[in-house]
JSON list of C-alpha atoms in Angstrom, two decimals:
[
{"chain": "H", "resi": 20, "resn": "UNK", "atom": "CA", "xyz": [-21.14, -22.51, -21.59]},
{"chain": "H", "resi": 21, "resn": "UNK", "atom": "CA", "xyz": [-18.72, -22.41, -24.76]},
{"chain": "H", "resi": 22, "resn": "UNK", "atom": "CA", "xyz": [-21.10, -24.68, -26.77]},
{"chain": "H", "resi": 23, "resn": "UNK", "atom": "CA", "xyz": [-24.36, -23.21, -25.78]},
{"chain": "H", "resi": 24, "resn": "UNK", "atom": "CA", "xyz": [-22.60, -19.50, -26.44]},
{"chain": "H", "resi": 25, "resn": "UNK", "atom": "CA", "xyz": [-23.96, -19.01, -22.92]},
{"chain": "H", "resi": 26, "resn": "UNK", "atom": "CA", "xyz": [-22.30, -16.26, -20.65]},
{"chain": "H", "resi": 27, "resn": "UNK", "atom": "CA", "xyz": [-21.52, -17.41, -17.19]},
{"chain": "H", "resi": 28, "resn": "UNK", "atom": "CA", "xyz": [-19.40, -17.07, -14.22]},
{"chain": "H", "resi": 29, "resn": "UNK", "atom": "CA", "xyz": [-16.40, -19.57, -13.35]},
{"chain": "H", "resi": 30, "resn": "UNK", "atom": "CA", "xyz": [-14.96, -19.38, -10.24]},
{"chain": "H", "resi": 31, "resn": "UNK", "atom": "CA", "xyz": [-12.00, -22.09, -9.31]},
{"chain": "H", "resi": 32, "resn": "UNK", "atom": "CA", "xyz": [-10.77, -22.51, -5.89]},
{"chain": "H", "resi": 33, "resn": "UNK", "atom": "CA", "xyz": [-6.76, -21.69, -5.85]},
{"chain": "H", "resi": 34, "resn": "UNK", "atom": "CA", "xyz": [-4.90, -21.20, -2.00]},
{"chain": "H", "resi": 35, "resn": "UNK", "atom": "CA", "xyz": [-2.63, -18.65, -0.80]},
{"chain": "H", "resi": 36, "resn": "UNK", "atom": "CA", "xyz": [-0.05, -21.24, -2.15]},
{"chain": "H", "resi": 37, "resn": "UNK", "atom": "CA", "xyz": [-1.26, -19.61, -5.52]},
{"chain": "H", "resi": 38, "resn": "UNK", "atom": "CA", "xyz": [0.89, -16.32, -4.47]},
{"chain": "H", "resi": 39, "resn": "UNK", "atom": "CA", "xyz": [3.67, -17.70, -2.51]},
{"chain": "H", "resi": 40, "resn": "UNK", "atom": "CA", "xyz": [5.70, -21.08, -1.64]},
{"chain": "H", "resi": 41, "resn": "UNK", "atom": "CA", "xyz": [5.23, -23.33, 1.69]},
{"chain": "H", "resi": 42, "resn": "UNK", "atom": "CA", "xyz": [7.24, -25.94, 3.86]},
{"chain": "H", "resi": 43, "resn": "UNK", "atom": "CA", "xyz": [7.37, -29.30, 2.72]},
{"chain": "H", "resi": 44, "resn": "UNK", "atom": "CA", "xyz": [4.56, -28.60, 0.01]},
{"chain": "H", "resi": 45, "resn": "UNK", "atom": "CA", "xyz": [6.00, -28.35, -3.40]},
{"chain": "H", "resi": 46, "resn": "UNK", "atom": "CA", "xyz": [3.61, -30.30, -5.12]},
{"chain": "H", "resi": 47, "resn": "UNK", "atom": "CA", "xyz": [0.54, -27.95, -3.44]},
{"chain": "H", "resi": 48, "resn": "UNK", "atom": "CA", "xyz": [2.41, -25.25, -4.53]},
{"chain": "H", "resi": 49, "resn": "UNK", "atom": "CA", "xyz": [2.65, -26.55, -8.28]},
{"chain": "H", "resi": 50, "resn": "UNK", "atom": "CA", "xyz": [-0.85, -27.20, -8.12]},
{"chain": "H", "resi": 51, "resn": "UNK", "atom": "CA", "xyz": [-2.25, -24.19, -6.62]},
{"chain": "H", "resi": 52, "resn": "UNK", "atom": "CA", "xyz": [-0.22, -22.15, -8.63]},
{"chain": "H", "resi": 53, "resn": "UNK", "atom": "CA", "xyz": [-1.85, -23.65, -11.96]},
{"chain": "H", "resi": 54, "resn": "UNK", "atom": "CA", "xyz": [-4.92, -23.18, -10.97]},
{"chain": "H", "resi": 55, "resn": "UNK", "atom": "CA", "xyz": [-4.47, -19.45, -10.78]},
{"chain": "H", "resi": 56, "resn": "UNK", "atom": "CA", "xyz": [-2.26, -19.26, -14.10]},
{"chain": "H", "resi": 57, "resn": "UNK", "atom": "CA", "xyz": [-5.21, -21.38, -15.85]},
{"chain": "H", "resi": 58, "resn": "UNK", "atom": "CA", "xyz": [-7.80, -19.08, -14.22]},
{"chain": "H", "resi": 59, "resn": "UNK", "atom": "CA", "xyz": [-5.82, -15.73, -15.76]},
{"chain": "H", "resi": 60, "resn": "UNK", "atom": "CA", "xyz": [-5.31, -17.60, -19.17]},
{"chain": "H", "resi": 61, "resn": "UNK", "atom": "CA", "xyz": [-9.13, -18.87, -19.47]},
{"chain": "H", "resi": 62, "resn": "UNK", "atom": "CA", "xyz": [-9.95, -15.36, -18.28]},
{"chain": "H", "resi": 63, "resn": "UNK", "atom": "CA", "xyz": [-8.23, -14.68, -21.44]},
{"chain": "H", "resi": 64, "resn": "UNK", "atom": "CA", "xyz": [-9.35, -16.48, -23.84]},
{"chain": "H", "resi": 65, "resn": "UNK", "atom": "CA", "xyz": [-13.13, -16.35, -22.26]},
{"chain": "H", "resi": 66, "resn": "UNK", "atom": "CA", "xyz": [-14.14, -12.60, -21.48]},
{"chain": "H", "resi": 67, "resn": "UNK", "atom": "CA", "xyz": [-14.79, -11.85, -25.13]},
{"chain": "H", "resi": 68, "resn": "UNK", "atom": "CA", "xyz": [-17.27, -14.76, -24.51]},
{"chain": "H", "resi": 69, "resn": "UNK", "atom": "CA", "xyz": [-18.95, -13.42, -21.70]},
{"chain": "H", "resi": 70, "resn": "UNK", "atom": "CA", "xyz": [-17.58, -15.90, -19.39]},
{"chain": "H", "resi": 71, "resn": "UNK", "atom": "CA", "xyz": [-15.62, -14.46, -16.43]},
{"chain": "H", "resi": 72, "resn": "UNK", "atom": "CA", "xyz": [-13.05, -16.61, -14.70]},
{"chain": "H", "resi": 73, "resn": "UNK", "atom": "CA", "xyz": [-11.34, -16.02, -11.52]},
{"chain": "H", "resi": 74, "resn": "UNK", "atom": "CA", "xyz": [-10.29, -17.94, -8.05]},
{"chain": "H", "resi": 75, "resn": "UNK", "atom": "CA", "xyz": [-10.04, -17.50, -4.93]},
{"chain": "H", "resi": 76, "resn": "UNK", "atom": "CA", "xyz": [-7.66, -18.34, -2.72]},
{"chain": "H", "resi": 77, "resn": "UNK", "atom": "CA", "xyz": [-8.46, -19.56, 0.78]},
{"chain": "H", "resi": 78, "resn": "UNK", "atom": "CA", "xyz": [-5.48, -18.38, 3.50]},
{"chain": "H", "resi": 79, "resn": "UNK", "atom": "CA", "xyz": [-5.36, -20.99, 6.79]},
{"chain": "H", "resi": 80, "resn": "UNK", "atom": "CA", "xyz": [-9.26, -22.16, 7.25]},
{"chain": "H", "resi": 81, "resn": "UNK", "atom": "CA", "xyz": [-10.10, -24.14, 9.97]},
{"chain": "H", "resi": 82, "resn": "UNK", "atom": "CA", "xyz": [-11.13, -27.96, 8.81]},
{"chain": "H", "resi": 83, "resn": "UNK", "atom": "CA", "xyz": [-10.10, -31.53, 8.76]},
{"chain": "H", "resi": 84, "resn": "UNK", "atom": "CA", "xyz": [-7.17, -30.82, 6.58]},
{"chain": "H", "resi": 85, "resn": "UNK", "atom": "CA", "xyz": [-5.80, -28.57, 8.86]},
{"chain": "H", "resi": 86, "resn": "UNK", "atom": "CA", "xyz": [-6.08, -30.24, 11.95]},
{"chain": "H", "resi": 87, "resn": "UNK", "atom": "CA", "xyz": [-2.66, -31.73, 12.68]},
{"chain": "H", "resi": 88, "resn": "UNK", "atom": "CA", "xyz": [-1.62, -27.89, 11.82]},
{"chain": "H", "resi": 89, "resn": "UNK", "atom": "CA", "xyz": [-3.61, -26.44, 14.70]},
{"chain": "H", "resi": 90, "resn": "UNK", "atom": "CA", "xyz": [-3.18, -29.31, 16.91]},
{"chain": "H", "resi": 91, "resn": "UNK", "atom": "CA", "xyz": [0.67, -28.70, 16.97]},
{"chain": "H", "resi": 92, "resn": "UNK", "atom": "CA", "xyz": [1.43, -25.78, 19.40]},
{"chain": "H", "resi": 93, "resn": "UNK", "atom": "CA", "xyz": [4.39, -24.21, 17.73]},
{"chain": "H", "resi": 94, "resn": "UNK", "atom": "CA", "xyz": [3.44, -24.61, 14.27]},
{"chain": "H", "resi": 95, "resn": "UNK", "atom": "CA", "xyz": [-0.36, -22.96, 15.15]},
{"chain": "H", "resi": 96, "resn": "UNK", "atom": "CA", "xyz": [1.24, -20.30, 17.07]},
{"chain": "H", "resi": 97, "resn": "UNK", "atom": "CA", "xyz": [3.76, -19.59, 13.83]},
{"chain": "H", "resi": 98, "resn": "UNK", "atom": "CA", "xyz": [0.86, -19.47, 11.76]},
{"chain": "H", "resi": 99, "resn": "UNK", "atom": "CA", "xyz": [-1.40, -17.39, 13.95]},
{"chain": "H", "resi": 100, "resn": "UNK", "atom": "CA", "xyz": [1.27, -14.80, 14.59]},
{"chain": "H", "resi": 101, "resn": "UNK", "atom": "CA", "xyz": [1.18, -13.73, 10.93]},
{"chain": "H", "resi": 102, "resn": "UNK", "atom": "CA", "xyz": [-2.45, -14.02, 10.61]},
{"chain": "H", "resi": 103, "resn": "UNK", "atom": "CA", "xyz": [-3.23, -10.06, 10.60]},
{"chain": "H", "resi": 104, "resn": "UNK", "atom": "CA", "xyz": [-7.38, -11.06, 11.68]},
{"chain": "H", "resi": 105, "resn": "UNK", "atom": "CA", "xyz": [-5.65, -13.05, 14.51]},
{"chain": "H", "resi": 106, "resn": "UNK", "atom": "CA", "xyz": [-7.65, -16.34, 13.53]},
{"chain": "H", "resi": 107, "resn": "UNK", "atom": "CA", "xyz": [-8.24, -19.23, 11.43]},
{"chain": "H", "resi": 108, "resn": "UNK", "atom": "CA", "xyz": [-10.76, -18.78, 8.56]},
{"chain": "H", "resi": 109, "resn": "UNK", "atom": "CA", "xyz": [-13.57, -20.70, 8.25]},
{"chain": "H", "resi": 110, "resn": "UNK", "atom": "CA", "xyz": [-15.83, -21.63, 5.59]},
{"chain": "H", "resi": 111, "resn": "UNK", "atom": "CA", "xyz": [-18.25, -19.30, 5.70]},
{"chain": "H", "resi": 112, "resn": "UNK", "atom": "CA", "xyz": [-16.04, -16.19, 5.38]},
{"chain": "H", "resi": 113, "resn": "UNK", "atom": "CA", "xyz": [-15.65, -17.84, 1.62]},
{"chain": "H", "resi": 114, "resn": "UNK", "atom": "CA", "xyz": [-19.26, -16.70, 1.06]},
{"chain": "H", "resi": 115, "resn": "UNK", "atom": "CA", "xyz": [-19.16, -13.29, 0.60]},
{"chain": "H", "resi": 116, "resn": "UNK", "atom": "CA", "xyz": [-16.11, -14.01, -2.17]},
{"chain": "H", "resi": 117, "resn": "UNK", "atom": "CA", "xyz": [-18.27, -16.71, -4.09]},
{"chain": "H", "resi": 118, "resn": "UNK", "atom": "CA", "xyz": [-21.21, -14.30, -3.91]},
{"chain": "H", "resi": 119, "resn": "UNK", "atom": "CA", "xyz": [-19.11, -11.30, -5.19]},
{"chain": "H", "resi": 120, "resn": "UNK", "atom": "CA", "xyz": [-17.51, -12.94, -8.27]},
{"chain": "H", "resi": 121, "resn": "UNK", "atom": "CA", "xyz": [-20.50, -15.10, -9.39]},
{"chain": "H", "resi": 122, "resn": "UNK", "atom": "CA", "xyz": [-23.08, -11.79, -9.23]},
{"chain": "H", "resi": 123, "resn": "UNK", "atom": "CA", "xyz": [-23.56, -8.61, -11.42]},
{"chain": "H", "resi": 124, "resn": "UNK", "atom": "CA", "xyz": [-21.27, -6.74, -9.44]},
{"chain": "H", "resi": 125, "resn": "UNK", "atom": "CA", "xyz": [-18.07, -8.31, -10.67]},
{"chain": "H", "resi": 126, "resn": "UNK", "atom": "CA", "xyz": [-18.98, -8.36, -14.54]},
{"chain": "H", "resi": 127, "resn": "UNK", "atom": "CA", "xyz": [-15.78, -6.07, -15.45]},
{"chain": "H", "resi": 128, "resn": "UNK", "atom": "CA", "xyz": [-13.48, -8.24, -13.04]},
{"chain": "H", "resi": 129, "resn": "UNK", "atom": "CA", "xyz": [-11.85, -11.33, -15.26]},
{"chain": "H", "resi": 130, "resn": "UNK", "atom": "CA", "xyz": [-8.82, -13.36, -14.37]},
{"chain": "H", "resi": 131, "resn": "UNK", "atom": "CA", "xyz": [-8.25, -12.00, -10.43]},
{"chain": "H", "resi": 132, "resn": "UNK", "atom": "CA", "xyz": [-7.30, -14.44, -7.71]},
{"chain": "H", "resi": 133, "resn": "UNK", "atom": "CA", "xyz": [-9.01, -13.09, -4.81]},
{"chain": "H", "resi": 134, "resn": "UNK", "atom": "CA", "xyz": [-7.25, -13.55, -1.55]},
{"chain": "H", "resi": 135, "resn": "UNK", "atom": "CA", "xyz": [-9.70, -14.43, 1.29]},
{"chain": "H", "resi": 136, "resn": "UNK", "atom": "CA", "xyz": [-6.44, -14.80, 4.34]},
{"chain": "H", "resi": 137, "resn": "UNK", "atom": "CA", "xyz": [-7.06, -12.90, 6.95]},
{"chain": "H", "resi": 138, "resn": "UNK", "atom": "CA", "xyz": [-4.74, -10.50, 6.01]},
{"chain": "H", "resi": 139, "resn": "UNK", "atom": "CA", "xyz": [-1.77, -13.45, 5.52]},
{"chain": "H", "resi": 140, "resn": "UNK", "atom": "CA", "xyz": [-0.18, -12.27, 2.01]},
{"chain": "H", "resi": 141, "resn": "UNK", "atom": "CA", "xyz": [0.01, -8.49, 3.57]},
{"chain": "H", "resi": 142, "resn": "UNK", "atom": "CA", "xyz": [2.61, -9.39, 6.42]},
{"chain": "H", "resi": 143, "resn": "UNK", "atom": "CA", "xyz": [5.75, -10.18, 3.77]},
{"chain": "H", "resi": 144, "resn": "UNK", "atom": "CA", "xyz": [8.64, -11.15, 4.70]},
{"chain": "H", "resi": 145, "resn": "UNK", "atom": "CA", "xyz": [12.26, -9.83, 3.84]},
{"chain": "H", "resi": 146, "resn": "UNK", "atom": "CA", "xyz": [15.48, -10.70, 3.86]},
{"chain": "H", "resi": 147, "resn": "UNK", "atom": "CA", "xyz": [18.15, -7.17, 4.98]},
{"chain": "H", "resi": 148, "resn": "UNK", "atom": "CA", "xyz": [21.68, -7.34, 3.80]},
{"chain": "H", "resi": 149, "resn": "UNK", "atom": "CA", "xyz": [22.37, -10.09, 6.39]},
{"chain": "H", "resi": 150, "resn": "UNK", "atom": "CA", "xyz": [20.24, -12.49, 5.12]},
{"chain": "H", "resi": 151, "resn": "UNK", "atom": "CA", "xyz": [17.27, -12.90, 8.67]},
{"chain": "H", "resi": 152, "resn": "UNK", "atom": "CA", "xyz": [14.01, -12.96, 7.89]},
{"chain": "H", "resi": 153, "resn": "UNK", "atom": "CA", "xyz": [12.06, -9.86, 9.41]},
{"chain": "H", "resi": 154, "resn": "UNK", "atom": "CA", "xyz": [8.58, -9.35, 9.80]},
{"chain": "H", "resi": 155, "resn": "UNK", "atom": "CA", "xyz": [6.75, -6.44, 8.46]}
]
């Protein structure tokens, strides 16, 4: 796009891991949370351009990498509890996302990492004075 002078749509595909930290996943975390600080700082340097970059960032989705996740009862239930839609996503409910940020209709929007969870990142977590973690 930068060498034709073309305008265009970029959309990179960050995680909910963008937002927040997991178990035993540091080096997903590092990763996913580049992607979204390298989607905000091409969104940057791009708009002027009129190329619009953003991400979004799949929550739990139900596929192969997931598997030993949902095959382990505790773990699944943990993970469905805070699951606000009270399921796993799949791949379609990406669609309407990709759609969104690739069309017309998101022409003004540059740099956003657009949550597609179920609802995950709006159940936080936090700590009172002594120190438990309570749902909200």
């Amino acid at each position: 796009m930068l060498k034709r002078e073309a305008k265009g749509k970029i959309v990179n595909i960050a995680s909910i891991l963008s937002f927040q930290g997991g178990i035993t996943c540091s080096g997903v975390c590092r990763r996913q949370g580049g992607v979204a600080q390298l989607t905000k700082a091409l969104a940057n340097e791009w708009a002027a351009k009129g190329i619009n970059v953003n991400a979004i960032a799949p929550g739990y989705m139900a596929t192969d990498n997931t598997t030993a996740l949902r095959q382990d009862p505790q773990r699944s239930r943990q993970i469905m509890e805070r699951i606000p839609a009270g399921r796993w996503g799949e791949s379609a409910d990406l669609a309407g996302a990709a759609v969104f940020l690739c069309s017309s209709a998101s022409d003004y929007v540059h740099g956003h990492v657009l949550a597609v969870d179920g609802g995950w990142l709006s159940r936080r977590k936090i700590a009172p004075p002594n120190h438990s973690i309570v749902e909200t």
